[in-house]
């Protein structure tokens, strides 16, 4: 499945789908270290790109990650951009599903389920390409 499961146990980061992180008393949100803070999202990060809309339409109906696209268009855009490159797609999945920064809250169950279904679809594509 995700390449984390192919790593020795000692090299694995924490897998975070849905979890709760301790909040800071000031604003209720954990503050990452300065080097790991994200920049504010751009306008493009707040909406699906035309490439992502096309990718979404290309997926089988039951595999379309509608909650992901609605709640996290920036992440859907990244998956769509990487989808044709198996190595890059796997790297995006690993980055989304493995907490390497610590304290990430994870995804809502609906979005986590969509990501898992997309990853299974990705693996099926790889298997079918290997058999050709």
mmCIF file of N, CA and C in Angstrom:
data_model
loop_
_atom_site.group_PDB
_atom_site.id
_atom_site.type_symbol
_atom_site.label_atom_id
_atom_site.label_comp_id
_atom_site.label_asym_id
_atom_site.label_seq_id
_atom_site.Cartn_x
_atom_site.Cartn_y
_atom_site.Cartn_z
ATOM 1 N N UNK A 1 0.843 -1.176 0.000
ATOM 2 C CA UNK A 1 0.000 0.000 0.000
ATOM 3 C C UNK A 1 0.883 1.233 0.000
ATOM 4 N N UNK A 2 0.914 2.023 1.056
ATOM 5 C CA UNK A 2 1.795 3.174 1.106
ATOM 6 C C UNK A 2 3.210 2.684 1.358
ATOM 7 N N UNK A 3 4.170 3.393 0.834
ATOM 8 C CA UNK A 3 5.548 2.925 0.958
ATOM 9 C C UNK A 3 6.024 2.903 2.403
ATOM 10 N N UNK A 4 5.321 3.570 3.319
ATOM 11 C CA UNK A 4 5.701 3.499 4.741
ATOM 12 C C UNK A 4 5.708 2.059 5.224
ATOM 13 N N UNK A 5 4.803 1.230 4.677
ATOM 14 C CA UNK A 5 4.696 -0.135 5.147
ATOM 15 C C UNK A 5 5.842 -1.013 4.635
ATOM 16 N N UNK A 6 6.642 -0.459 3.733
ATOM 17 C CA UNK A 6 7.803 -1.199 3.246
ATOM 18 C C UNK A 6 9.073 -0.795 3.980
ATOM 19 N N UNK A 7 8.973 0.191 4.888
ATOM 20 C CA UNK A 7 10.129 0.636 5.662
ATOM 21 C C UNK A 7 10.299 -0.233 6.900
ATOM 22 N N UNK A 8 11.538 -0.360 7.385
ATOM 23 C CA UNK A 8 11.712 -1.045 8.664
ATOM 24 C C UNK A 8 10.945 -0.275 9.736
ATOM 25 N N UNK A 9 10.415 -0.972 10.712
ATOM 26 C CA UNK A 9 9.588 -0.359 11.753
ATOM 27 C C UNK A 9 10.278 0.839 12.400
ATOM 28 N N UNK A 10 11.575 0.789 12.613
ATOM 29 C CA UNK A 10 12.291 1.878 13.278
ATOM 30 C C UNK A 10 12.353 3.150 12.429
ATOM 31 N N UNK A 11 12.182 3.035 11.097
ATOM 32 C CA UNK A 11 12.261 4.199 10.212
ATOM 33 C C UNK A 11 10.902 4.829 9.926
ATOM 34 N N UNK A 12 9.837 4.253 10.445
ATOM 35 C CA UNK A 12 8.503 4.739 10.141
ATOM 36 C C UNK A 12 8.171 5.988 10.936
ATOM 37 N N UNK A 13 7.538 6.909 10.255
ATOM 38 C CA UNK A 13 6.997 8.093 10.932
ATOM 39 C C UNK A 13 5.605 7.727 11.439
ATOM 40 N N UNK A 14 4.993 8.591 12.167
ATOM 41 C CA UNK A 14 3.659 8.343 12.693
ATOM 42 C C UNK A 14 2.636 8.509 11.581
ATOM 43 N N UNK A 15 1.769 7.519 11.401
ATOM 44 C CA UNK A 15 0.702 7.588 10.420
ATOM 45 C C UNK A 15 -0.469 8.306 11.057
ATOM 46 N N UNK A 16 -0.943 9.369 10.436
ATOM 47 C CA UNK A 16 -2.025 10.158 11.003
ATOM 48 C C UNK A 16 -3.148 10.287 10.000
ATOM 49 N N UNK A 17 -4.259 9.609 10.257
ATOM 50 C CA UNK A 17 -5.452 9.807 9.441
ATOM 51 C C UNK A 17 -6.382 10.752 10.186
ATOM 52 N N UNK A 18 -6.816 10.360 11.355
ATOM 53 C CA UNK A 18 -7.627 11.226 12.194
ATOM 54 C C UNK A 18 -7.108 11.070 13.600
ATOM 55 N N UNK A 19 -6.733 12.140 14.195
ATOM 56 C CA UNK A 19 -6.124 12.114 15.510
ATOM 57 C C UNK A 19 -6.353 13.480 16.127
ATOM 58 N N UNK A 20 -6.068 13.616 17.370
ATOM 59 C CA UNK A 20 -6.148 14.944 17.964
ATOM 60 C C UNK A 20 -4.800 15.294 18.538
ATOM 61 N N UNK A 21 -4.366 16.497 18.259
ATOM 62 C CA UNK A 21 -3.080 16.975 18.754
ATOM 63 C C UNK A 21 -3.347 17.948 19.894
ATOM 64 N N UNK A 22 -2.433 18.038 20.850
ATOM 65 C CA UNK A 22 -2.636 19.004 21.917
ATOM 66 C C UNK A 22 -2.636 20.424 21.348
ATOM 67 N N UNK A 23 -3.553 21.222 21.790
ATOM 68 C CA UNK A 23 -3.668 22.590 21.298
ATOM 69 C C UNK A 23 -2.948 23.543 22.235
ATOM 70 N N UNK A 24 -2.474 24.639 21.687
ATOM 71 C CA UNK A 24 -1.864 25.665 22.519
ATOM 72 C C UNK A 24 -2.989 26.481 23.138
ATOM 73 N N UNK A 25 -2.825 26.944 24.359
ATOM 74 C CA UNK A 25 -3.909 27.678 24.999
ATOM 75 C C UNK A 25 -4.245 28.998 24.312
ATOM 76 N N UNK A 26 -3.306 29.630 23.655
ATOM 77 C CA UNK A 26 -3.523 30.953 23.082
ATOM 78 C C UNK A 26 -4.628 30.958 22.020
ATOM 79 N N UNK A 27 -4.507 30.123 21.011
ATOM 80 C CA UNK A 27 -5.488 30.162 19.926
ATOM 81 C C UNK A 27 -6.101 28.804 19.620
ATOM 82 N N UNK A 28 -5.732 27.789 20.383
ATOM 83 C CA UNK A 28 -6.308 26.465 20.183
ATOM 84 C C UNK A 28 -5.685 25.677 19.050
ATOM 85 N N UNK A 29 -4.646 26.206 18.407
ATOM 86 C CA UNK A 29 -4.008 25.527 17.287
ATOM 87 C C UNK A 29 -2.535 25.356 17.586
ATOM 88 N N UNK A 30 -2.007 24.119 17.434
ATOM 89 C CA UNK A 30 -0.578 23.929 17.657
ATOM 90 C C UNK A 30 0.242 24.762 16.679
ATOM 91 N N UNK A 31 1.318 25.314 17.129
ATOM 92 C CA UNK A 31 2.187 26.126 16.283
ATOM 93 C C UNK A 31 3.401 25.308 15.873
ATOM 94 N N UNK A 32 3.578 25.078 14.559
ATOM 95 C CA UNK A 32 4.745 24.320 14.109
ATOM 96 C C UNK A 32 6.008 25.158 14.262
ATOM 97 N N UNK A 33 7.164 24.499 14.316
ATOM 98 C CA UNK A 33 8.423 25.241 14.351
ATOM 99 C C UNK A 33 8.544 26.155 13.141
ATOM 100 N N UNK A 34 9.309 27.222 13.287
ATOM 101 C CA UNK A 34 9.409 28.251 12.243
ATOM 102 C C UNK A 34 9.742 27.680 10.870
ATOM 103 N N UNK A 35 10.632 26.722 10.781
ATOM 104 C CA UNK A 35 11.040 26.179 9.491
ATOM 105 C C UNK A 35 9.975 25.337 8.819
ATOM 106 N N UNK A 36 8.939 24.938 9.557
ATOM 107 C CA UNK A 36 7.917 24.073 8.993
ATOM 108 C C UNK A 36 6.585 24.789 8.761
ATOM 109 N N UNK A 37 6.517 26.072 9.024
ATOM 110 C CA UNK A 37 5.265 26.807 8.829
ATOM 111 C C UNK A 37 4.988 27.005 7.352
ATOM 112 N N UNK A 38 3.730 26.855 6.984
ATOM 113 C CA UNK A 38 3.313 27.043 5.604
ATOM 114 C C UNK A 38 3.033 28.504 5.312
ATOM 115 N N UNK A 39 3.163 28.856 4.053
ATOM 116 C CA UNK A 39 2.752 30.188 3.632
ATOM 117 C C UNK A 39 1.232 30.185 3.495
ATOM 118 N N UNK A 40 0.647 31.351 3.468
ATOM 119 C CA UNK A 40 -0.801 31.438 3.294
ATOM 120 C C UNK A 40 -1.175 30.891 1.925
ATOM 121 N N UNK A 41 -2.330 30.225 1.833
ATOM 122 C CA UNK A 41 -2.724 29.668 0.540
ATOM 123 C C UNK A 41 -2.978 30.752 -0.494
ATOM 124 N N UNK A 42 -2.569 30.479 -1.713
ATOM 125 C CA UNK A 42 -2.816 31.413 -2.810
ATOM 126 C C UNK A 42 -4.235 31.210 -3.316
ATOM 127 N N UNK A 43 -4.687 32.083 -4.174
ATOM 128 C CA UNK A 43 -6.025 31.951 -4.755
ATOM 129 C C UNK A 43 -6.144 30.625 -5.497
ATOM 130 N N UNK A 44 -5.075 30.200 -6.165
ATOM 131 C CA UNK A 44 -5.082 28.933 -6.905
ATOM 132 C C UNK A 44 -5.224 27.747 -5.952
ATOM 133 N N UNK A 45 -4.744 27.875 -4.727
ATOM 134 C CA UNK A 45 -4.849 26.796 -3.750
ATOM 135 C C UNK A 45 -6.274 26.613 -3.244
ATOM 136 N N UNK A 46 -7.121 27.608 -3.449
ATOM 137 C CA UNK A 46 -8.480 27.576 -2.906
ATOM 138 C C UNK A 46 -9.512 27.033 -3.876
ATOM 139 N N UNK A 47 -9.104 26.682 -5.090
ATOM 140 C CA UNK A 47 -10.029 26.177 -6.099
ATOM 141 C C UNK A 47 -9.341 25.107 -6.930
ATOM 142 N N UNK A 48 -10.143 24.232 -7.501
ATOM 143 C CA UNK A 48 -9.585 23.197 -8.369
ATOM 144 C C UNK A 48 -9.095 23.816 -9.670
ATOM 145 N N UNK A 49 -7.945 23.352 -10.113
ATOM 146 C CA UNK A 49 -7.428 23.776 -11.414
ATOM 147 C C UNK A 49 -8.195 23.041 -12.512
ATOM 148 N N UNK A 50 -8.065 23.500 -13.732
ATOM 149 C CA UNK A 50 -8.717 22.801 -14.847
ATOM 150 C C UNK A 50 -8.151 21.383 -14.976
ATOM 151 N N UNK A 51 -6.865 21.229 -14.692
ATOM 152 C CA UNK A 51 -6.244 19.899 -14.732
ATOM 153 C C UNK A 51 -6.885 18.977 -13.687
ATOM 154 N N UNK A 52 -7.146 19.502 -12.497
ATOM 155 C CA UNK A 52 -7.762 18.697 -11.441
ATOM 156 C C UNK A 52 -9.207 18.350 -11.794
ATOM 157 N N UNK A 53 -9.939 19.284 -12.396
ATOM 158 C CA UNK A 53 -11.316 18.990 -12.800
ATOM 159 C C UNK A 53 -11.338 17.896 -13.873
ATOM 160 N N UNK A 54 -10.389 17.964 -14.791
ATOM 161 C CA UNK A 54 -10.302 16.946 -15.837
ATOM 162 C C UNK A 54 -9.935 15.592 -15.219
ATOM 163 N N UNK A 55 -8.978 15.589 -14.299
ATOM 164 C CA UNK A 55 -8.577 14.359 -13.598
ATOM 165 C C UNK A 55 -9.765 13.758 -12.866
ATOM 166 N N UNK A 56 -10.534 14.599 -12.170
ATOM 167 C CA UNK A 56 -11.693 14.133 -11.417
ATOM 168 C C UNK A 56 -12.700 13.460 -12.347
ATOM 169 N N UNK A 57 -12.962 14.064 -13.492
ATOM 170 C CA UNK A 57 -13.902 13.475 -14.459
ATOM 171 C C UNK A 57 -13.377 12.161 -15.037
ATOM 172 N N UNK A 58 -12.056 11.994 -15.078
ATOM 173 C CA UNK A 58 -11.477 10.777 -15.654
ATOM 174 C C UNK A 58 -11.566 9.575 -14.714
ATOM 175 N N UNK A 59 -11.811 9.821 -13.439
ATOM 176 C CA UNK A 59 -11.871 8.739 -12.450
ATOM 177 C C UNK A 59 -13.227 8.043 -12.495
ATOM 178 N N UNK A 60 -13.253 6.746 -12.185
ATOM 179 C CA UNK A 60 -14.546 6.055 -12.091
ATOM 180 C C UNK A 60 -15.427 6.767 -11.056
ATOM 181 N N UNK A 61 -16.727 6.817 -11.313
ATOM 182 C CA UNK A 61 -17.660 7.551 -10.469
ATOM 183 C C UNK A 61 -17.503 7.314 -8.978
ATOM 184 N N UNK A 62 -17.383 6.063 -8.561
ATOM 185 C CA UNK A 62 -17.278 5.748 -7.133
ATOM 186 C C UNK A 62 -15.927 6.103 -6.532
ATOM 187 N N UNK A 63 -14.952 6.357 -7.372
ATOM 188 C CA UNK A 63 -13.600 6.660 -6.890
ATOM 189 C C UNK A 63 -13.319 8.161 -6.834
ATOM 190 N N UNK A 64 -14.261 8.970 -7.263
ATOM 191 C CA UNK A 64 -14.042 10.419 -7.307
ATOM 192 C C UNK A 64 -14.013 10.997 -5.894
ATOM 193 N N UNK A 65 -12.930 11.664 -5.531
ATOM 194 C CA UNK A 65 -12.787 12.208 -4.169
ATOM 195 C C UNK A 65 -13.463 13.577 -4.026
ATOM 196 N N UNK A 66 -14.777 13.583 -3.983
ATOM 197 C CA UNK A 66 -15.519 14.841 -3.955
ATOM 198 C C UNK A 66 -15.296 15.622 -2.666
ATOM 199 N N UNK A 67 -15.228 14.931 -1.533
ATOM 200 C CA UNK A 67 -14.977 15.635 -0.260
ATOM 201 C C UNK A 67 -13.571 16.230 -0.255
ATOM 202 N N UNK A 68 -12.588 15.484 -0.735
ATOM 203 C CA UNK A 68 -11.219 15.998 -0.819
ATOM 204 C C UNK A 68 -11.186 17.256 -1.681
ATOM 205 N N UNK A 69 -11.829 17.195 -2.838
ATOM 206 C CA UNK A 69 -11.828 18.341 -3.755
ATOM 207 C C UNK A 69 -12.527 19.548 -3.143
ATOM 208 N N UNK A 70 -13.561 19.302 -2.392
ATOM 209 C CA UNK A 70 -14.311 20.387 -1.773
ATOM 210 C C UNK A 70 -13.574 20.980 -0.574
ATOM 211 N N UNK A 71 -13.046 20.117 0.280
ATOM 212 C CA UNK A 71 -12.421 20.570 1.520
ATOM 213 C C UNK A 71 -10.962 20.962 1.353
ATOM 214 N N UNK A 72 -10.255 20.279 0.453
ATOM 215 C CA UNK A 72 -8.810 20.485 0.269
ATOM 216 C C UNK A 72 -8.466 20.578 -1.213
ATOM 217 N N UNK A 73 -8.933 21.613 -1.907
ATOM 218 C CA UNK A 73 -8.652 21.693 -3.350
ATOM 219 C C UNK A 73 -7.153 21.725 -3.664
ATOM 220 N N UNK A 74 -6.358 22.322 -2.790
ATOM 221 C CA UNK A 74 -4.905 22.368 -3.016
ATOM 222 C C UNK A 74 -4.331 20.952 -3.098
ATOM 223 N N UNK A 75 -4.795 20.067 -2.224
ATOM 224 C CA UNK A 75 -4.295 18.692 -2.227
ATOM 225 C C UNK A 75 -4.796 17.931 -3.447
ATOM 226 N N UNK A 76 -6.047 18.170 -3.829
ATOM 227 C CA UNK A 76 -6.568 17.531 -5.042
ATOM 228 C C UNK A 76 -5.780 17.991 -6.264
ATOM 229 N N UNK A 77 -5.425 19.272 -6.301
ATOM 230 C CA UNK A 77 -4.616 19.792 -7.407
ATOM 231 C C UNK A 77 -3.262 19.090 -7.472
ATOM 232 N N UNK A 78 -2.669 18.854 -6.310
ATOM 233 C CA UNK A 78 -1.360 18.166 -6.276
ATOM 234 C C UNK A 78 -1.488 16.730 -6.768
ATOM 235 N N UNK A 79 -2.526 16.028 -6.324
ATOM 236 C CA UNK A 79 -2.725 14.648 -6.780
ATOM 237 C C UNK A 79 -2.967 14.611 -8.285
ATOM 238 N N UNK A 80 -3.788 15.520 -8.772
ATOM 239 C CA UNK A 80 -4.078 15.545 -10.208
ATOM 240 C C UNK A 80 -2.807 15.795 -11.020
ATOM 241 N N UNK A 81 -1.971 16.703 -10.552
ATOM 242 C CA UNK A 81 -0.733 17.024 -11.266
ATOM 243 C C UNK A 81 0.238 15.847 -11.275
ATOM 244 N N UNK A 82 0.195 15.031 -10.232
ATOM 245 C CA UNK A 82 1.136 13.910 -10.111
ATOM 246 C C UNK A 82 0.595 12.611 -10.698
ATOM 247 N N UNK A 83 -0.690 12.529 -10.977
ATOM 248 C CA UNK A 83 -1.371 11.267 -11.257
ATOM 249 C C UNK A 83 -0.747 10.441 -12.372
ATOM 250 N N UNK A 84 -0.227 11.045 -13.400
ATOM 251 C CA UNK A 84 0.343 10.286 -14.522
ATOM 252 C C UNK A 84 1.742 9.752 -14.234
ATOM 253 N N UNK A 85 2.368 10.197 -13.180
ATOM 254 C CA UNK A 85 3.707 9.734 -12.802
ATOM 255 C C UNK A 85 3.582 8.881 -11.535
ATOM 256 N N UNK A 86 3.714 7.560 -11.658
ATOM 257 C CA UNK A 86 3.504 6.668 -10.504
ATOM 258 C C UNK A 86 4.395 6.978 -9.305
ATOM 259 N N UNK A 87 5.640 7.317 -9.541
ATOM 260 C CA UNK A 87 6.561 7.609 -8.434
ATOM 261 C C UNK A 87 6.142 8.894 -7.728
ATOM 262 N N UNK A 88 5.825 9.897 -8.504
ATOM 263 C CA UNK A 88 5.394 11.168 -7.934
ATOM 264 C C UNK A 88 4.059 11.016 -7.197
ATOM 265 N N UNK A 89 3.151 10.232 -7.756
ATOM 266 C CA UNK A 89 1.857 9.992 -7.106
ATOM 267 C C UNK A 89 2.060 9.309 -5.762
ATOM 268 N N UNK A 90 2.922 8.319 -5.713
ATOM 269 C CA UNK A 90 3.204 7.619 -4.452
ATOM 270 C C UNK A 90 3.805 8.580 -3.432
ATOM 271 N N UNK A 91 4.671 9.470 -3.880
ATOM 272 C CA UNK A 91 5.278 10.449 -2.972
ATOM 273 C C UNK A 91 4.219 11.391 -2.398
ATOM 274 N N UNK A 92 3.261 11.806 -3.216
ATOM 275 C CA UNK A 92 2.188 12.672 -2.724
ATOM 276 C C UNK A 92 1.348 11.928 -1.694
ATOM 277 N N UNK A 93 0.986 10.672 -1.980
ATOM 278 C CA UNK A 93 0.220 9.887 -1.006
ATOM 279 C C UNK A 93 0.982 9.748 0.305
ATOM 280 N N UNK A 94 2.256 9.416 0.221
ATOM 281 C CA UNK A 94 3.054 9.273 1.441
ATOM 282 C C UNK A 94 3.077 10.574 2.238
ATOM 283 N N UNK A 95 3.259 11.685 1.546
ATOM 284 C CA UNK A 95 3.315 12.975 2.232
ATOM 285 C C UNK A 95 1.978 13.310 2.903
ATOM 286 N N UNK A 96 0.879 12.945 2.255
ATOM 287 C CA UNK A 96 -0.435 13.237 2.817
ATOM 288 C C UNK A 96 -0.775 12.353 4.014
ATOM 289 N N UNK A 97 -0.337 11.117 3.981
ATOM 290 C CA UNK A 97 -0.787 10.159 4.980
ATOM 291 C C UNK A 97 0.191 9.918 6.118
ATOM 292 N N UNK A 98 1.403 10.413 6.013
ATOM 293 C CA UNK A 98 2.404 10.174 7.051
ATOM 294 C C UNK A 98 2.767 11.495 7.708
ATOM 295 N N UNK A 99 2.638 11.556 9.022
ATOM 296 C CA UNK A 99 2.949 12.774 9.760
ATOM 297 C C UNK A 99 4.439 12.802 10.079
ATOM 298 N N UNK A 100 5.174 13.573 9.314
ATOM 299 C CA UNK A 100 6.614 13.703 9.553
ATOM 300 C C UNK A 100 6.937 14.963 10.360
ATOM 301 N N UNK A 101 5.956 15.860 10.476
ATOM 302 C CA UNK A 101 6.171 17.104 11.208
ATOM 303 C C UNK A 101 5.760 16.979 12.674
ATOM 304 N N UNK A 102 4.892 16.050 12.969
ATOM 305 C CA UNK A 102 4.405 15.889 14.331
ATOM 306 C C UNK A 102 3.265 16.851 14.632
ATOM 307 N N UNK A 103 2.258 16.352 15.310
ATOM 308 C CA UNK A 103 1.160 17.199 15.736
ATOM 309 C C UNK A 103 0.113 17.503 14.683
ATOM 310 N N UNK A 104 0.175 16.850 13.526
ATOM 311 C CA UNK A 104 -0.850 17.098 12.511
ATOM 312 C C UNK A 104 -2.166 16.495 12.968
ATOM 313 N N UNK A 105 -3.255 17.146 12.621
ATOM 314 C CA UNK A 105 -4.569 16.698 13.060
ATOM 315 C C UNK A 105 -5.127 15.564 12.214
ATOM 316 N N UNK A 106 -4.664 15.417 11.004
ATOM 317 C CA UNK A 106 -5.160 14.366 10.139
ATOM 318 C C UNK A 106 -6.388 14.801 9.365
ATOM 319 N N UNK A 107 -6.984 13.867 8.653
ATOM 320 C CA UNK A 107 -8.132 14.147 7.806
ATOM 321 C C UNK A 107 -9.401 13.615 8.451
ATOM 322 N N UNK A 108 -10.507 14.217 8.074
ATOM 323 C CA UNK A 108 -11.814 13.711 8.469
ATOM 324 C C UNK A 108 -11.965 12.302 7.888
ATOM 325 N N UNK A 109 -12.745 11.437 8.542
ATOM 326 C CA UNK A 109 -12.887 10.056 8.050
ATOM 327 C C UNK A 109 -13.315 9.959 6.592
ATOM 328 N N UNK A 110 -14.208 10.830 6.146
ATOM 329 C CA UNK A 110 -14.662 10.789 4.758
ATOM 330 C C UNK A 110 -13.507 11.044 3.789
ATOM 331 N N UNK A 111 -12.689 12.039 4.077
ATOM 332 C CA UNK A 111 -11.546 12.370 3.223
ATOM 333 C C UNK A 111 -10.488 11.269 3.306
ATOM 334 N N UNK A 112 -10.225 10.766 4.509
ATOM 335 C CA UNK A 112 -9.251 9.675 4.664
ATOM 336 C C UNK A 112 -9.687 8.456 3.861
ATOM 337 N N UNK A 113 -10.977 8.152 3.880
ATOM 338 C CA UNK A 113 -11.492 7.028 3.094
ATOM 339 C C UNK A 113 -11.310 7.250 1.601
ATOM 340 N N UNK A 114 -11.558 8.476 1.153
ATOM 341 C CA UNK A 114 -11.356 8.783 -0.262
ATOM 342 C C UNK A 114 -9.894 8.630 -0.657
ATOM 343 N N UNK A 115 -9.002 9.086 0.206
ATOM 344 C CA UNK A 115 -7.569 8.949 -0.084
ATOM 345 C C UNK A 115 -7.167 7.479 -0.156
ATOM 346 N N UNK A 116 -7.716 6.663 0.735
ATOM 347 C CA UNK A 116 -7.392 5.230 0.710
ATOM 348 C C UNK A 116 -7.929 4.588 -0.578
ATOM 349 N N UNK A 117 -9.151 4.935 -0.989
ATOM 350 C CA UNK A 117 -9.702 4.390 -2.235
ATOM 351 C C UNK A 117 -8.886 4.841 -3.445
ATOM 352 N N UNK A 118 -8.476 6.106 -3.446
ATOM 353 C CA UNK A 118 -7.631 6.598 -4.546
ATOM 354 C C UNK A 118 -6.309 5.859 -4.601
ATOM 355 N N UNK A 119 -5.753 5.580 -3.430
ATOM 356 C CA UNK A 119 -4.479 4.865 -3.420
ATOM 357 C C UNK A 119 -4.653 3.443 -3.943
ATOM 358 N N UNK A 120 -5.749 2.794 -3.587
ATOM 359 C CA UNK A 120 -6.008 1.450 -4.133
ATOM 360 C C UNK A 120 -6.156 1.517 -5.656
ATOM 361 N N UNK A 121 -6.846 2.538 -6.155
ATOM 362 C CA UNK A 121 -6.982 2.711 -7.599
ATOM 363 C C UNK A 121 -5.610 2.912 -8.241
ATOM 364 N N UNK A 122 -4.790 3.718 -7.613
ATOM 365 C CA UNK A 122 -3.424 3.958 -8.092
ATOM 366 C C UNK A 122 -2.647 2.634 -8.152
ATOM 367 N N UNK A 123 -2.754 1.822 -7.105
ATOM 368 C CA UNK A 123 -2.047 0.530 -7.089
ATOM 369 C C UNK A 123 -2.561 -0.397 -8.174
ATOM 370 N N UNK A 124 -3.869 -0.413 -8.410
ATOM 371 C CA UNK A 124 -4.438 -1.252 -9.474
ATOM 372 C C UNK A 124 -3.897 -0.828 -10.833
ATOM 373 N N UNK A 125 -3.765 0.476 -11.046
ATOM 374 C CA UNK A 125 -3.195 0.968 -12.315
ATOM 375 C C UNK A 125 -1.767 0.475 -12.475
ATOM 376 N N UNK A 126 -1.002 0.510 -11.378
ATOM 377 C CA UNK A 126 0.393 0.038 -11.446
ATOM 378 C C UNK A 126 0.435 -1.448 -11.773
ATOM 379 N N UNK A 127 -0.413 -2.229 -11.138
ATOM 380 C CA UNK A 127 -0.428 -3.678 -11.381
ATOM 381 C C UNK A 127 -0.808 -3.983 -12.824
ATOM 382 N N UNK A 128 -1.799 -3.273 -13.352
ATOM 383 C CA UNK A 128 -2.212 -3.526 -14.728
ATOM 384 C C UNK A 128 -1.130 -3.111 -15.730
ATOM 385 N N UNK A 129 -0.365 -2.060 -15.400
ATOM 386 C CA UNK A 129 0.741 -1.630 -16.272
ATOM 387 C C UNK A 129 1.895 -2.620 -16.235
ATOM 388 N N UNK A 130 2.112 -3.257 -15.080
ATOM 389 C CA UNK A 130 3.191 -4.239 -14.965
ATOM 390 C C UNK A 130 2.878 -5.495 -15.761
ATOM 391 N N UNK A 131 1.595 -5.830 -15.870
ATOM 392 C CA UNK A 131 1.185 -7.041 -16.587
ATOM 393 C C UNK A 131 1.217 -6.893 -18.089
ATOM 394 N N UNK A 132 1.384 -5.687 -18.582
ATOM 395 C CA UNK A 132 1.387 -5.470 -20.047
ATOM 396 C C UNK A 132 2.729 -5.756 -20.651
#
